[in-house]
Amino acid sequence: MTPRHLTVAAFLAGVLAGCAAAPAPSAVSASAGAAQPGVEQLHASELRPGDCLAPMPQSFVVTLASCSEPHAAEYATTYVVPDQPWPGEEALDLLAREGCAPRMRYVPERRAELTVAALVPEEADWPRYRTAYCLAVRADGGELVGRVIL
């Protein structure tokens, strides 16, 4: 799976009654696995701009990494995809990346090496959850070192 085409793990049913846009941190999938000692894992909704992630998340459960060490992505912001019928996995990925792109605030001298990836909901969570988590990744698929988001 490429960084441009990410989907998220299924969420626990019924946990978030009343939440409109983003799953709560307590809704982390049981299949996420136990964190390794000294490794901080959290729900994507708890990220702050500039948080670095390694490895590339495959769900809304993310692992924080030191930005000074090689890492897969850096969190930038969120984008709520407009309410509509399920657009399909590929179309949703494209909508999310197009919505994220103008919201990204890159370190100017790093801009040329970067592209946008997004963590997006699965069809089973649509349309209740439409939040995409916008990530900066290297356009060549390599690892980042240092901060790339302002």
mmCIF file of C-alpha atoms in Angstrom:
data_model
loop_
_atom_site.group_PDB
_atom_site.id
_atom_site.type_symbol
_atom_site.label_atom_id
_atom_site.label_comp_id
_atom_site.label_asym_id
_atom_site.label_seq_id
_atom_site.Cartn_x
_atom_site.Cartn_y
_atom_site.Cartn_z
ATOM 1 C CA MET A 1 0.000 0.000 0.000
ATOM 2 C CA THR A 2 1.450 3.379 -0.971
ATOM 3 C CA PRO A 3 1.509 6.453 1.283
ATOM 4 C CA ARG A 4 -0.983 8.066 -1.080
ATOM 5 C CA HIS A 5 -3.529 5.318 -0.662
ATOM 6 C CA LEU A 6 -4.215 4.781 3.006
ATOM 7 C CA THR A 7 -7.356 3.541 4.623
ATOM 8 C CA VAL A 8 -8.159 3.086 8.275
ATOM 9 C CA ALA A 9 -8.967 0.078 10.434
ATOM 10 C CA ALA A 10 -12.583 -0.542 11.420
ATOM 11 C CA PHE A 11 -13.729 1.132 14.623
ATOM 12 C CA LEU A 12 -15.475 -0.433 17.595
ATOM 13 C CA ALA A 13 -19.223 -0.310 16.966
ATOM 14 C CA GLY A 14 -21.344 2.160 18.875
ATOM 15 C CA VAL A 15 -18.531 3.851 20.811
ATOM 16 C CA LEU A 16 -19.038 7.364 19.564
ATOM 17 C CA ALA A 17 -22.723 8.155 19.728
ATOM 18 C CA GLY A 18 -23.206 11.847 19.088
ATOM 19 C CA CYS A 19 -19.778 12.636 17.612
ATOM 20 C CA ALA A 20 -20.134 14.341 14.230
ATOM 21 C CA ALA A 21 -16.768 14.616 12.521
ATOM 22 C CA ALA A 22 -13.896 12.649 14.048
ATOM 23 C CA PRO A 23 -13.718 9.438 16.035
ATOM 24 C CA ALA A 24 -12.751 9.969 19.666
ATOM 25 C CA PRO A 25 -9.410 8.701 20.953
ATOM 26 C CA SER A 26 -11.213 5.946 22.863
ATOM 27 C CA ALA A 27 -12.418 4.481 19.560
ATOM 28 C CA VAL A 28 -9.050 2.960 18.697
ATOM 29 C CA SER A 29 -9.395 -0.419 17.021
ATOM 30 C CA ALA A 30 -8.779 -3.448 19.203
ATOM 31 C CA SER A 31 -6.656 -4.869 16.392
ATOM 32 C CA ALA A 32 -4.119 -2.068 16.788
ATOM 33 C CA GLY A 33 -1.915 -4.244 18.960
ATOM 34 C CA ALA A 34 -0.062 -3.433 22.129
ATOM 35 C CA ALA A 35 2.433 -0.616 22.096
ATOM 36 C CA GLN A 36 6.072 -1.434 22.621
ATOM 37 C CA PRO A 37 7.636 -0.096 25.823
ATOM 38 C CA GLY A 38 8.826 3.489 25.304
ATOM 39 C CA VAL A 39 6.747 3.899 22.117
ATOM 40 C CA GLU A 40 3.917 6.409 22.244
ATOM 41 C CA GLN A 41 0.840 5.415 20.266
ATOM 42 C CA LEU A 42 -2.279 7.512 20.107
ATOM 43 C CA HIS A 43 -5.353 8.173 18.033
ATOM 44 C CA ALA A 44 -4.885 10.495 15.047
ATOM 45 C CA SER A 45 -7.379 12.942 16.590
ATOM 46 C CA GLU A 46 -4.804 13.619 19.319
ATOM 47 C CA LEU A 47 -2.069 14.694 16.886
ATOM 48 C CA ARG A 48 -0.700 18.231 16.842
ATOM 49 C CA PRO A 49 0.774 19.878 13.745
ATOM 50 C CA GLY A 50 4.428 18.919 13.490
ATOM 51 C CA ASP A 51 4.057 15.508 15.174
ATOM 52 C CA CYS A 52 6.277 13.024 13.362
ATOM 53 C CA LEU A 53 5.143 9.451 12.722
ATOM 54 C CA ALA A 54 6.916 6.151 12.113
ATOM 55 C CA PRO A 55 6.036 3.823 10.599
ATOM 56 C CA MET A 56 3.495 5.106 8.075
ATOM 57 C CA PRO A 57 0.125 4.629 9.799
ATOM 58 C CA GLN A 58 -2.293 2.132 8.308
ATOM 59 C CA SER A 59 -5.109 3.159 10.647
ATOM 60 C CA PHE A 60 -6.065 6.008 12.967
ATOM 61 C CA VAL A 61 -3.674 4.500 15.523
ATOM 62 C CA VAL A 62 -0.371 6.264 15.000
ATOM 63 C CA THR A 63 3.081 5.947 16.522
ATOM 64 C CA LEU A 64 4.955 9.115 17.382
ATOM 65 C CA ALA A 65 8.602 9.383 16.390
ATOM 66 C CA SER A 66 11.388 11.871 16.945
ATOM 67 C CA CYS A 67 11.470 14.355 14.074
ATOM 68 C CA SER A 68 15.275 14.367 14.263
ATOM 69 C CA GLU A 69 15.351 10.652 13.383
ATOM 70 C CA PRO A 70 14.182 9.146 10.055
ATOM 71 C CA HIS A 71 10.373 8.974 10.030
ATOM 72 C CA ALA A 72 7.608 8.226 7.523
ATOM 73 C CA ALA A 73 5.343 11.265 7.822
ATOM 74 C CA GLU A 74 4.607 14.498 9.642
ATOM 75 C CA TYR A 75 1.088 15.454 10.665
ATOM 76 C CA ALA A 76 -0.144 18.819 9.402
ATOM 77 C CA THR A 77 -3.902 19.311 9.806
ATOM 78 C CA THR A 78 -7.334 17.842 9.159
ATOM 79 C CA TYR A 79 -9.820 18.192 6.345
ATOM 80 C CA VAL A 80 -13.480 17.210 6.603
ATOM 81 C CA VAL A 81 -14.580 15.724 3.292
ATOM 82 C CA PRO A 82 -17.952 17.174 2.205
ATOM 83 C CA ASP A 83 -21.016 15.103 3.068
ATOM 84 C CA GLN A 84 -21.915 12.941 0.076
ATOM 85 C CA PRO A 85 -22.586 9.314 -0.782
ATOM 86 C CA TRP A 86 -19.566 7.020 -0.362
ATOM 87 C CA PRO A 87 -17.223 8.095 -3.188
ATOM 88 C CA GLY A 88 -15.185 4.885 -3.270
ATOM 89 C CA GLU A 89 -11.764 4.254 -1.800
ATOM 90 C CA GLU A 90 -9.676 5.789 -4.586
ATOM 91 C CA ALA A 91 -11.951 8.817 -5.027
ATOM 92 C CA LEU A 92 -12.002 9.446 -1.267
ATOM 93 C CA ASP A 93 -8.215 9.314 -1.151
ATOM 94 C CA LEU A 94 -8.051 11.850 -3.988
ATOM 95 C CA LEU A 95 -10.689 14.113 -2.374
ATOM 96 C CA ALA A 96 -8.783 14.030 0.912
ATOM 97 C CA ARG A 97 -5.415 14.820 -0.663
ATOM 98 C CA GLU A 98 -6.946 17.643 -2.737
ATOM 99 C CA GLY A 99 -8.620 19.039 0.391
ATOM 100 C CA CYS A 100 -5.452 18.719 2.461
ATOM 101 C CA ALA A 101 -3.042 20.230 -0.073
ATOM 102 C CA PRO A 102 -4.026 23.916 0.287
ATOM 103 C CA ARG A 103 -4.027 23.574 4.090
ATOM 104 C CA MET A 104 -0.440 22.317 4.309
ATOM 105 C CA ARG A 105 2.112 24.799 5.663
ATOM 106 C CA TYR A 106 5.511 23.470 4.664
ATOM 107 C CA VAL A 107 8.949 24.686 5.655
ATOM 108 C CA PRO A 108 9.666 26.580 2.392
ATOM 109 C CA GLU A 109 13.053 25.013 1.648
ATOM 110 C CA ARG A 110 11.578 21.494 2.067
ATOM 111 C CA ARG A 111 8.463 21.993 -0.138
ATOM 112 C CA ALA A 112 9.924 20.542 -3.360
ATOM 113 C CA GLU A 113 10.590 17.127 -1.795
ATOM 114 C CA LEU A 114 7.103 16.684 -0.296
ATOM 115 C CA THR A 115 3.645 15.502 -1.206
ATOM 116 C CA VAL A 116 0.393 14.907 0.694
ATOM 117 C CA ALA A 117 -0.951 11.667 2.109
ATOM 118 C CA ALA A 118 -4.117 11.306 4.169
ATOM 119 C CA LEU A 119 -5.604 8.888 6.645
ATOM 120 C CA VAL A 120 -9.244 8.492 5.633
ATOM 121 C CA PRO A 121 -12.278 6.620 6.991
ATOM 122 C CA GLU A 122 -13.427 3.290 5.613
ATOM 123 C CA GLU A 123 -16.743 2.778 3.886
ATOM 124 C CA ALA A 124 -18.265 1.222 7.023
ATOM 125 C CA ASP A 125 -17.617 4.495 8.903
ATOM 126 C CA TRP A 126 -18.947 6.726 6.117
ATOM 127 C CA PRO A 127 -20.674 9.256 6.201
ATOM 128 C CA ARG A 128 -20.601 9.605 9.988
ATOM 129 C CA TYR A 129 -16.823 10.044 9.992
ATOM 130 C CA ARG A 130 -15.489 12.147 7.146
ATOM 131 C CA THR A 131 -12.330 13.585 8.710
ATOM 132 C CA ALA A 132 -9.098 13.095 6.790
ATOM 133 C CA TYR A 133 -5.829 13.478 8.698
ATOM 134 C CA CYS A 134 -3.355 15.288 6.444
ATOM 135 C CA LEU A 135 0.252 14.104 6.393
ATOM 136 C CA ALA A 136 3.370 15.405 4.703
ATOM 137 C CA VAL A 137 5.449 12.614 3.148
ATOM 138 C CA ARG A 138 8.429 12.518 0.820
ATOM 139 C CA ALA A 139 7.341 12.510 -2.814
ATOM 140 C CA ASP A 140 9.942 9.826 -3.613
ATOM 141 C CA GLY A 141 8.636 7.520 -0.863
ATOM 142 C CA GLY A 142 11.738 7.909 1.276
ATOM 143 C CA GLU A 143 11.940 8.876 4.924
ATOM 144 C CA LEU A 144 11.915 12.385 6.305
ATOM 145 C CA VAL A 145 14.516 13.723 8.690
ATOM 146 C CA GLY A 146 13.767 16.977 10.491
ATOM 147 C CA ARG A 147 10.591 19.046 10.579
ATOM 148 C CA VAL A 148 8.792 19.863 7.327
ATOM 149 C CA ILE A 149 5.597 21.474 8.690
ATOM 150 C CA LEU A 150 5.540 25.014 10.069
#
